Amino acid sequence: MTTSLRLSAALALALAATAARADITVGVVVSATGPAASIGIPEKNAIALGPSEIAGEKVRYIVLDDGSDTTTAVRNARKLSSEHQADIVLGSTTVPTSMAMIDVMAETGTPMVTFAPALALTSPVDDKRRWVFKTMTGDDHELIPLLAHMKATGKQRVAYIGFADSFGEGWLKTAEPMLAEQGFTLLARERYARTDTSVIGQVMKIIATRPDAVMIGASSGPAALPVMELRNRGYRGDIYLALGATFGDFVRIAGSKAEGVYAPISPAAVQADFPPTLANRDAVLAFVEAYEKAYGAGSRNMFAGSAWDAVQLLQQAAPKALQQAKPGSAEFRAALRAQIETISGFAGARGVYHFSPSDHAGLDRSALMLGRLEGGQWRPVQ
Amino acid sequence: MKPTTRSPLLAVDDLHVAYGKVEALHGVSLRIDAGRIVSVIGPNGAGKTTLLSALMGLLPARGEVHFRGEAQARIAVEQRVGQGLCLVPESRELWSEMSVEDNLRLGAFHRSRARAAELRADLDEVYALFPRLRERLRQAAGTLSGGERQMLALGRALMGRPQLLMLDEPSLGLAPKIVREIFHIIATLRSRGVSILLVEQNARAALQVSDYGYVLETGRVVLEGDSRVLANDPRIVESYLGLAKKAA
Amino acid sequence: MTFDIAILLTQDGLTNGALYALLALALVLVFAVTRVIFIPQGDFVVLGALTLASLQAGHLPPTLYLLLALGGAVGLIDAVACLRSGRAHAVGRVLLIELGYPLALWALCHWLLPLSQSLWLHALLTLAIVVPLGPSLYRLVFQPLAQSSVLVLLIAAIAVHFALVGLNLLGFGPEGVRTAAFSDAVFEIGSMFIASQNLWIVLVSAVLIVALYLFFERALYGKALLATAFNRTGARLVGISPDLAGRLSFAVAALVGTVAGILMGPITTLYYDSGFLIGLKGFVGAIVGGLASYPLAAGGALLVGLLESGSAFYASAFKEVIVFTLIIPVLLWRSLKSHDRGSEE
Ligand SMILES: Nc1ncnc2c1ncn2[C@@H]1O[C@H](COP(=O)(O)OP(=O)(O)OP(=O)(O)O)[C@@H](O)[C@H]1O
Ligand SMILES: [Mg+2]
């Protein structure tokens, strides 16, 4: 009897202490190890640059690593809300880990801002997804500058090759209606696996259709395989790649064979003099300055940009939410969620955000620009 | 045969072997002196094959086995082969897919450090003993006749230059003419200094060729003695030789 | 399909098929000798390529540490076994071999790496580092399980595969590698172009296959391996230790995998986890040979390579499906045929 009394007294004290401190608790889940580590680490770096105070309240960051593993991501999400009473959770890095966390977030009523790309994470905005926002561009953002350039340079007949998995199929599924709508003819749809050692068959078939342009729905190092094969087999037309090809090993592996290929790029990732017409120019420059001051010249990248923007969104939403409730409470979390939903026209490092109750994907259509690989560097095409 | 003071080539003391919970040998003791042929006879299921397998290390056993004065308890099959122990099992265990010559050459595997000329000479000796094998040296062992397989098994064993050769029913399923041939060869082997432990159903032939004999029944040695004495023992005559006479 | 394309696809198919054939032969050998379905076969391809790449980049490959760790573990186990069987005098020698070799190799890498950029030297070092991992794995994992059922051995093989993939990720990171080509030359024969790297692959594979054939046909140890595969008891009775045969077969498998990795490195990008699929294609070839016949396995693997490049052209979305469903008619055909082989074993 006495023990349980003492225990409950201690518990009450502990709870009181948490309530009294009233810091804003920001839970962060990133894939800092495992296969997605190269993406998770810059995100973690950007979070480390977040403010220590918002509107006079201290901000406490609790960063957990999910090791690119969905089960760990879920465990981390639970831990953040039950142990640390997180007011908001930022992350995670990949689509599967983020997807896995949604249930916990909806159940505990905690807003979540993911850095992962899939549209399915935030759309449709239903009972669960109303808690989820994202700061990463999707397939549609990628295709907009590519198709615009293809149109402008008079291409009509295009061929496609991409991963035979959800990445490639998702990209193709987004591209097909957009291509049709803009009057392109899709001549070939070829697939290959990330682990394939050869794509000669697919490439020969593509070349036989004599396309004006080839689109490649692939990412990182494996995207190099079809590019190299196309060039080896004498294809001289333009090649358009997915955003995924602008990071990872693509440039290193493809080497000089990839010179002149096109891909969408994020202003937050390239070294260039941006025109004053770029809507989020100031935000990009602010991000780049802060990030490169901490992590060295040339360290800028779009993943850090997305994580940076997530903190920016919190900074926008928190002051008004603080007027409605105290941090650590369900009311504060609900208020935070409602406030993020009202953010519209805010310029971040990744682009301009327009959230609404029916759109939690946020970033507007011009978040990505066209890039061209020149001398091993992605350069914006004006 | 009187026990000699010299330490025997093989001494087995109170050997127990069990398959799972069922014991097949209940404390067998025997000894073989160098240069001797010792036969073990007994009815089907007496445990003769079990005894040889245990001596070779193929089956776990309880009790003492000393080969050339060395305890064998923790020594693996392959090491026993290296020490000069050799078994021609009842099932022969030839490599049917490989040629006759390969089977023979592998018989000398543990002597792979020996000079090529020496191995060649041994091979020729085996061919001299079994001319039929020489005629078929490229043939796959699986295509040999039963008698030829027996010869190959014996030849393979000889290629290892064993000190103690253990033969499990070398006459099994053979025509009388070949049986005589095989027993003739066994006798020749002794003259070359190979000691032999011979397990046989054909008690008459076995006792004729051997110096000493043991009778194994249901896992126990029930009788032992000089082969000539055993051959005249009325119990043996009744239960084994009578039968053997008809069979032969 | 024009003639040119057909030639190109055939060339591509044969190149990959030759590599799969190597793996298929190793799989058949390992299975015959140890009854292990060697899932990590493909991981050795990756280990070879990644190790070579890291040597070419001037780094000490992390595989050296793995070699040292496995060597230490094997040394410890063998030393204990020596003490138990009363051969205390052998302990020193065992430890010297198991630990001395990796340490000596480490020192050699340290010394040679800054001195020479030779591709051949790097390839030799790669072989020296990766191949001994095979026998060590056998000693640590499969030798203690030698009496177990095929299923248990398969589970152990899967566990080893996952362990290797994890260690690859840890040691080499998630980035893909492409090693420097043996030569960039391209030959022109009539109207067709042949990359010399492809020629290298076919040539080296063929040489290795012939070497393996001679090893089994001529060398005593090769015959001992076959003997163990055909009849374990028979082999033991002439003094061939199944443990020795197991280690030897794993060494051959590791050698074949590493060579395949060194050959494959320049024509494709390999990742820490690429091995499984590559090994699986070799496995399909081995299945065609019923996990028993070497020529059929090699033929099956060539077929897999050709089928792969053909289906990449005609129906790329279904390429893997086509390649792996090849197993089904083959199994059907084998099961029909197996009636007259039922009495064996
Ligand atoms: N693998 C086994 N598992 C269980 N019991 C066995 C096994 N092998 C032999 N036995 C039993 O052990 C006993 C002795 O068998 P063993 O083969 O040693 O007889 P044997 O004297 O060689 O007979 P035979 O003259 O017929 O060859 C028999 O009762 C037999 O059923
Ligand atoms: Mg018997």
Short mmCIF file of C-alpha atoms and ligand atoms in Angstrom, two decimals, chain B residues 19 24 42-51 90 169 201, ligand 1:
data_model
loop_
_atom_site.label_atom_id
_atom_site.label_comp_id
_atom_site.label_asym_id
_atom_site.label_seq_id
_atom_site.Cartn_x
_atom_site.Cartn_y
_atom_site.Cartn_z
CA TYR B 19 21.86 -47.98 -31.89
CA ALA B 24 23.78 -54.41 -30.28
CA GLY B 42 28.06 -65.85 -36.30
CA PRO B 43 24.45 -65.88 -37.48
CA ASN B 44 22.64 -62.97 -39.15
CA GLY B 45 22.14 -60.05 -36.83
CA ALA B 46 24.79 -61.21 -34.37
CA GLY B 47 26.55 -57.85 -34.53
CA LYS B 48 29.53 -58.65 -36.75
CA THR B 49 29.11 -55.62 -39.01
CA THR B 50 28.44 -53.50 -35.96
CA LEU B 51 31.70 -54.67 -34.42
CA GLU B 90 29.70 -55.12 -46.18
CA GLU B 169 31.81 -60.93 -45.68
CA GLN B 201 28.95 -66.35 -42.95
N1 LIG D 1 21.45 -48.67 -38.16
C1 LIG D 1 20.89 -49.54 -37.28
N2 LIG D 1 19.91 -49.11 -36.48
C2 LIG D 1 19.34 -49.93 -35.60
N3 LIG D 1 19.69 -51.20 -35.45
C3 LIG D 1 20.66 -51.71 -36.23
C4 LIG D 1 21.31 -50.89 -37.19
N4 LIG D 1 22.24 -51.62 -37.83
C5 LIG D 1 22.17 -52.85 -37.27
N5 LIG D 1 21.22 -52.91 -36.30
C6 LIG D 1 20.88 -54.07 -35.50
O1 LIG D 1 22.01 -54.49 -34.79
C7 LIG D 1 22.08 -55.89 -34.77
C8 LIG D 1 23.41 -56.35 -35.32
O2 LIG D 1 23.47 -56.03 -36.72
P1 LIG D 1 24.72 -56.33 -37.64
O3 LIG D 1 24.52 -55.69 -38.95
O4 LIG D 1 25.94 -55.95 -36.89
O5 LIG D 1 24.64 -57.89 -37.81
P2 LIG D 1 25.59 -58.89 -38.62
O6 LIG D 1 26.15 -59.82 -37.63
O7 LIG D 1 26.52 -58.12 -39.45
O8 LIG D 1 24.52 -59.63 -39.52
P3 LIG D 1 24.68 -60.19 -41.04
O9 LIG D 1 25.35 -61.46 -40.93
O10 LIG D 1 23.26 -60.34 -41.49
O11 LIG D 1 25.39 -59.13 -41.80
C9 LIG D 1 20.90 -56.40 -35.55
O12 LIG D 1 19.91 -56.77 -34.65
C10 LIG D 1 20.45 -55.23 -36.37
O13 LIG D 1 19.06 -55.24 -36.55
#
